[in-house]
PDB file of C-alpha atoms in Angstrom:
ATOM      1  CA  UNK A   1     107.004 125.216 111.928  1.00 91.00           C
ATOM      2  CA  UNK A   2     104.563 125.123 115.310  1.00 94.00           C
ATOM      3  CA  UNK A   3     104.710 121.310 114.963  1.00 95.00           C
ATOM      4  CA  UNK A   4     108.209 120.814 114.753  1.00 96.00           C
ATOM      5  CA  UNK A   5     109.128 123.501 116.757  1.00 96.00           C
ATOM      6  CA  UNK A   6     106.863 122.064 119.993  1.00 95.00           C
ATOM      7  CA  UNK A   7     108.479 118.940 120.133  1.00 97.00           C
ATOM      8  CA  UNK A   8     111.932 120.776 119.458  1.00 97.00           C
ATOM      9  CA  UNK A   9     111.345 122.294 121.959  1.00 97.00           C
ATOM     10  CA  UNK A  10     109.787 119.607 124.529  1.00 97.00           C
ATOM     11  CA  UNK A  11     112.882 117.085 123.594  1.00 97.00           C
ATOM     12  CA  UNK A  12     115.625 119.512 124.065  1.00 97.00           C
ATOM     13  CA  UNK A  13     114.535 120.299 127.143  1.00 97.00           C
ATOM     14  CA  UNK A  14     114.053 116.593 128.451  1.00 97.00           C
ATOM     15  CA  UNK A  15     117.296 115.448 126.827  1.00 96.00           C
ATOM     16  CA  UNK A  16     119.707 118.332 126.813  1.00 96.00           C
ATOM     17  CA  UNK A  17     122.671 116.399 125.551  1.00 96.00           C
ATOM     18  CA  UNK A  18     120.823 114.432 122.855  1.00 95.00           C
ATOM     19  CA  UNK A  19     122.461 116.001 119.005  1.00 95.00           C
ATOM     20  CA  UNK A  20     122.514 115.227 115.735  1.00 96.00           C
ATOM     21  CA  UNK A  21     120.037 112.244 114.453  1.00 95.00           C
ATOM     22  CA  UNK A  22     119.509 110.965 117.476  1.00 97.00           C
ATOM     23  CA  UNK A  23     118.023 114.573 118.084  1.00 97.00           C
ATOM     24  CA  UNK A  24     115.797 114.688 114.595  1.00 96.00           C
ATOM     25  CA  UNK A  25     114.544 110.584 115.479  1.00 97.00           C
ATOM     26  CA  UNK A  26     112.980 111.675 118.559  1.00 97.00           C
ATOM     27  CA  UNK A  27     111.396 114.408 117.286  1.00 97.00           C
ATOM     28  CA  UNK A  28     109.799 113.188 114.144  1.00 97.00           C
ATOM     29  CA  UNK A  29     109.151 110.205 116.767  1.00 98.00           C
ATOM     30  CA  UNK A  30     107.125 112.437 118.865  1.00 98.00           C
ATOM     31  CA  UNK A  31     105.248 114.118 115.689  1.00 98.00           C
ATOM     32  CA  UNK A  32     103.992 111.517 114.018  1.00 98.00           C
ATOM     33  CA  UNK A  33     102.865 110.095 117.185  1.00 98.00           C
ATOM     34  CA  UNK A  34     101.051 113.228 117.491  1.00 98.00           C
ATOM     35  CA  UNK A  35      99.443 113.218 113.753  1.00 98.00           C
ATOM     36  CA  UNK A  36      98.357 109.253 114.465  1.00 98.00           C
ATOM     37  CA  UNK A  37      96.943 110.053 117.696  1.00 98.00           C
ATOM     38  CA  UNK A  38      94.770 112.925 116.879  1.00 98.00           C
ATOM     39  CA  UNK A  39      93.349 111.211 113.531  1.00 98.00           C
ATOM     40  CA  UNK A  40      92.401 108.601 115.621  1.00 98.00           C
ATOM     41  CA  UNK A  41      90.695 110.288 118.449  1.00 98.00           C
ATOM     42  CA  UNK A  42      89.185 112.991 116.369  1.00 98.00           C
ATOM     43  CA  UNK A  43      87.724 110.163 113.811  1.00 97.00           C
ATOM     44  CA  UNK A  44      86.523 108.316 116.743  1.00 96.00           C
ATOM     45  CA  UNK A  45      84.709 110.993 118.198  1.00 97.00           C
ATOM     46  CA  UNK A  46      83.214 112.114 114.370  1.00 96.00           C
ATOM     47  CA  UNK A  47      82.428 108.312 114.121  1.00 95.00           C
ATOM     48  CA  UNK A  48      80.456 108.348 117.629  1.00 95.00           C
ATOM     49  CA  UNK A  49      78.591 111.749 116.893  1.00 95.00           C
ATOM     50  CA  UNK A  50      77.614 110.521 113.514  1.00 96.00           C
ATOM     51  CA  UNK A  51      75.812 107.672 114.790  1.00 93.00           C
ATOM     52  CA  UNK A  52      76.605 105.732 111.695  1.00 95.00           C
ATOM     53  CA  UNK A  53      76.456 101.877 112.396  1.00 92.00           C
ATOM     54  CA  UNK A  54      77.298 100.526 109.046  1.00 93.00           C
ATOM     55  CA  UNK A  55      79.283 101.119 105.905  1.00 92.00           C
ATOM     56  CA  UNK A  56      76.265 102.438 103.662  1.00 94.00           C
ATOM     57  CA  UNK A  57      75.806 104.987 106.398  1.00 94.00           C
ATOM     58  CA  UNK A  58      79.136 106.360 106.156  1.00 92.00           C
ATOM     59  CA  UNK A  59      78.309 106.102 102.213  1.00 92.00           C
ATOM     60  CA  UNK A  60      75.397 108.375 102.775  1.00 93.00           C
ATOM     61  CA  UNK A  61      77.008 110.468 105.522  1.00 93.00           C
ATOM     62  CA  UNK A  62      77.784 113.019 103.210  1.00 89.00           C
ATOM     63  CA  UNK A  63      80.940 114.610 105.132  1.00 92.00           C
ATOM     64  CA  UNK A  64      84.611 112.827 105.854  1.00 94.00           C
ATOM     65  CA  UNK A  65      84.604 110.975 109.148  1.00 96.00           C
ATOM     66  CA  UNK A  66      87.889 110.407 109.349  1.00 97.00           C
ATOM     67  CA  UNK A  67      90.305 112.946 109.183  1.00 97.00           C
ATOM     68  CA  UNK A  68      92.646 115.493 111.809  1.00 98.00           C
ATOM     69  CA  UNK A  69      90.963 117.187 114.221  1.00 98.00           C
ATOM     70  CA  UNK A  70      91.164 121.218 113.452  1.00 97.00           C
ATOM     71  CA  UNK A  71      94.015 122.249 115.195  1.00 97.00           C
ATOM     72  CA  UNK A  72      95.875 119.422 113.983  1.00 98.00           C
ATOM     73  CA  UNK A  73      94.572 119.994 110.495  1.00 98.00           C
ATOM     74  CA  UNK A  74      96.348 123.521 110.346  1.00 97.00           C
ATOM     75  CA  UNK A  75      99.617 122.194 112.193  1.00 97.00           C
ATOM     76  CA  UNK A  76      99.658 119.652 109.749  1.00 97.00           C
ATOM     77  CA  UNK A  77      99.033 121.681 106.409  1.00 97.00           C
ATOM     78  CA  UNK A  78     101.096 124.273 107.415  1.00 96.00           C
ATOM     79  CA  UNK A  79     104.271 121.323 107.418  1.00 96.00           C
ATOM     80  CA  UNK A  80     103.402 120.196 104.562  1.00 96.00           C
ATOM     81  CA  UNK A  81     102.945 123.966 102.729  1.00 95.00           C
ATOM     82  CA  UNK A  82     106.802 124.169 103.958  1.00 95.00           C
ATOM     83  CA  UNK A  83     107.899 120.869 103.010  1.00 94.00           C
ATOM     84  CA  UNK A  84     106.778 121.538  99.643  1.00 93.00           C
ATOM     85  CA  UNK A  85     108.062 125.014  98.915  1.00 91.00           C
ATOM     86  CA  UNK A  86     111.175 124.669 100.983  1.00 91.00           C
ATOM     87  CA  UNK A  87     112.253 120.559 100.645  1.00 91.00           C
ATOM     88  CA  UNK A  88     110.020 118.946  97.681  1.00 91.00           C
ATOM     89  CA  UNK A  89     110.896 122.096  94.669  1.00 91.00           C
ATOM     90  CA  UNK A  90     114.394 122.629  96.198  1.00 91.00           C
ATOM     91  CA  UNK A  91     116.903 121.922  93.181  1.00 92.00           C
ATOM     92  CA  UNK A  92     118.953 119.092  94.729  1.00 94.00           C
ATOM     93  CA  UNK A  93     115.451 117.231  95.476  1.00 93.00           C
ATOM     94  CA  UNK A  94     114.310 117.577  91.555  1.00 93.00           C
ATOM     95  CA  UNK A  95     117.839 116.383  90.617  1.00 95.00           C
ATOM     96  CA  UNK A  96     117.740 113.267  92.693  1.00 93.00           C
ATOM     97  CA  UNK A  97     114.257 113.185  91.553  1.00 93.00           C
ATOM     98  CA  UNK A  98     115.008 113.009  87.577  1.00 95.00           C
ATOM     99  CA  UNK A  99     117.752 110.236  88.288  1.00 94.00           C
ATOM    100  CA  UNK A 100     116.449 108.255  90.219  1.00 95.00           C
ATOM    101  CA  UNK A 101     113.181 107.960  87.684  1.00 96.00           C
ATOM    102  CA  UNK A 102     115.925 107.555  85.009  1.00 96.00           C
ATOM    103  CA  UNK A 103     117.093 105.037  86.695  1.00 96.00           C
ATOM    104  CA  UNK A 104     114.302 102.981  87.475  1.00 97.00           C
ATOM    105  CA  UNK A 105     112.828 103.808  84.083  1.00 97.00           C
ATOM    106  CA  UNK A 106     116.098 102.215  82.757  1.00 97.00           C
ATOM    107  CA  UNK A 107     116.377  99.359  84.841  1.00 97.00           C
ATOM    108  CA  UNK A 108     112.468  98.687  83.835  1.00 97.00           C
ATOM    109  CA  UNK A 109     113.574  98.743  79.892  1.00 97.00           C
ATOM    110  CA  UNK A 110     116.618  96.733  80.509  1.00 96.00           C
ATOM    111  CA  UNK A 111     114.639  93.626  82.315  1.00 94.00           C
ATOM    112  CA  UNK A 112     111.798  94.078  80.549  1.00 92.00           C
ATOM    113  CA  UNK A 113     114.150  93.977  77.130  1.00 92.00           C
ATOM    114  CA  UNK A 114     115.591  90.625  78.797  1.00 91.00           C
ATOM    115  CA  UNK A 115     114.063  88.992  81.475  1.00 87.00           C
ATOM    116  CA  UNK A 116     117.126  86.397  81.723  1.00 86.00           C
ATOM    117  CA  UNK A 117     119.215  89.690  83.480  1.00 91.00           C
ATOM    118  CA  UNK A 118     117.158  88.935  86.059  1.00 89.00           C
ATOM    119  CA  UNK A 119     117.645  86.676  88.725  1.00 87.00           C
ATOM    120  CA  UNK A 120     116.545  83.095  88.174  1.00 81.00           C
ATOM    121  CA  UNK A 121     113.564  83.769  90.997  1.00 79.00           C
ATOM    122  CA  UNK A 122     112.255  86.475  89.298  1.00 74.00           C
ATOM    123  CA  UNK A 123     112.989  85.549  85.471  1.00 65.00           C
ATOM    124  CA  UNK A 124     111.019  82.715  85.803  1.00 64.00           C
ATOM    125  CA  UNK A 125     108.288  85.022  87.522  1.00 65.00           C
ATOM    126  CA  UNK A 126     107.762  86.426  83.757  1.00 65.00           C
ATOM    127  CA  UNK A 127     105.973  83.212  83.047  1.00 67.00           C
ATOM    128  CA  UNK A 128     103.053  85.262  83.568  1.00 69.00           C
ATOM    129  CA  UNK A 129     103.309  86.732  79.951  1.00 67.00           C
ATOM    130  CA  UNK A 130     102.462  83.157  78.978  1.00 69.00           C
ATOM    131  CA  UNK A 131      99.340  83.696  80.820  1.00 67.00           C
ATOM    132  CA  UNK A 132      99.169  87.407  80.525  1.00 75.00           C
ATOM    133  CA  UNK A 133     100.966  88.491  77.445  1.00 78.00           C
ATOM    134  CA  UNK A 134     103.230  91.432  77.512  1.00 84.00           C
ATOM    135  CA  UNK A 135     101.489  92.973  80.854  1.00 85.00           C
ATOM    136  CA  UNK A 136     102.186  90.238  82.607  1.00 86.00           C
ATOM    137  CA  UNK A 137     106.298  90.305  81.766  1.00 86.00           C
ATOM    138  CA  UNK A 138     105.822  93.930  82.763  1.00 90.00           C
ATOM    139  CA  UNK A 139     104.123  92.593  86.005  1.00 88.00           C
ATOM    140  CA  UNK A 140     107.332  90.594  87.008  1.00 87.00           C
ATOM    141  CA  UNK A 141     109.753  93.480  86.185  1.00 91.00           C
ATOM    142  CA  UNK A 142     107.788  95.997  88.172  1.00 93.00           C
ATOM    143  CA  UNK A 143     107.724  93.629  90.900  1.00 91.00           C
ATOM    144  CA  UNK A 144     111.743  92.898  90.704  1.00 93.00           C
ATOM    145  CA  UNK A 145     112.464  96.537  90.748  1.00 96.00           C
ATOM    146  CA  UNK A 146     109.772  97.444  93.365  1.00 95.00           C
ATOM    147  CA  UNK A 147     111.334  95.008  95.715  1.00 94.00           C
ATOM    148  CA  UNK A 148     114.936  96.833  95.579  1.00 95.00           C
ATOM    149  CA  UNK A 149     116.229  99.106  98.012  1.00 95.00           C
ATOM    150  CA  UNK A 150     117.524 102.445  96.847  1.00 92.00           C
ATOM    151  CA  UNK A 151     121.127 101.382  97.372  1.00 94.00           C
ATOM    152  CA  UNK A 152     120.769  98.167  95.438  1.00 95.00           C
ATOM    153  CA  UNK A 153     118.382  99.690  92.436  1.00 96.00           C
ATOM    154  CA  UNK A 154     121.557 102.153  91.952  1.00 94.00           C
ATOM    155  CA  UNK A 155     123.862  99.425  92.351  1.00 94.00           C
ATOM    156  CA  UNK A 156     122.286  97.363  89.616  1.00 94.00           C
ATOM    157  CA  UNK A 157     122.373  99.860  87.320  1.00 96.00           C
ATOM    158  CA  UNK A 158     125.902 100.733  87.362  1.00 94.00           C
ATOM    159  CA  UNK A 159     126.390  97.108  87.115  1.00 93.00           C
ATOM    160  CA  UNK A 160     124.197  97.446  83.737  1.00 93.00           C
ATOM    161  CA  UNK A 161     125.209 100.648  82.516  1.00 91.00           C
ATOM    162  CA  UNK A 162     128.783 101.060  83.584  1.00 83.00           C
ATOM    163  CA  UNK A 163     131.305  99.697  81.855  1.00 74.00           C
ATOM    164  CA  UNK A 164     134.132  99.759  84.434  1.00 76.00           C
ATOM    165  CA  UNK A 165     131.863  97.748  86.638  1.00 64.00           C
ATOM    166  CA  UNK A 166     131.956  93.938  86.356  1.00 57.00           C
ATOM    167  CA  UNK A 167     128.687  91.981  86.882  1.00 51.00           C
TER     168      UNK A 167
END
């Protein structure tokens, strides 16, 4: 990939001893520094030739504003044409995929099912079916789970759904 492999490139030869993840930080570093720049300078510069000066303008504008500039547009698509065909529909990635949906998708029933698994903090955040009915229990579960990390949404559930693990 032309993206990748500039900044590869640049940071290899700047820091010839750097390896490993250290190696992949500082690129990825470097790229999306290069995606935020450019969408910022090429909107800019689309905002100033536009001469829009208020939102209904950019309403009536009629094309996108904001947005890569060309060359960045194609370094950009072709990524994420890769990351798609070679990272996204790769076999390992659909099977972490389907279990970590199970597993959110279970934890959801579970605490939705009984709110008092919860923590006290966030049971009591289920009030808002008094005020909401059912959508607002679901509103408090979402929440709960949405506020784990990967490592503790997995942890939970083997705490729920395991029975050699002890709560």
């Amino acid at each position: 990939m032309p993206l990748f492999r500039g900044y590869h490139d640049e940071v290899r030869a700047k820091y010839p001893a750097l390896a490993g993840r250290r190696l992949v930080y500082e690129i990825l570093r470097r790229m999306i520094n290069h995606l935020v720049s450019d969408l910022i300078d090429a909107s800019a510069a689309r905002l100033r030739l536009s001469g829009v000066g208020s939102i209904a303008e950019v309403r009536l504008h009629g094309q996108a504003l904001i947005g890569f500039s060309d060359a960045t547009r194609e370094l950009n698509y072709a990524l994420k044409t890769f990351l798609r065909e070679q990272l996204y529909k790769h076999y390992k990635v659909r099977r972490m995929t389907a279990k970590a949906r199970r597993v959110v998708r279970e934890l959801f029933d579970t605490f939705f099912s009984d709110p008092a698994l919860m923590p006290d903090e966030h049971e009591a955040r289920t009030r808002l079916e008094l005020v909401q009915g059912p959508a607002g229990r679901a509103r408090a579960v979402a929440d709960y789970i949405a506020g784990m990390t990967d490592r503790y949404a997995i942890l939970e559930h083997s705490r729920l759904f395991d029975p050699r693990e002890r709560t």
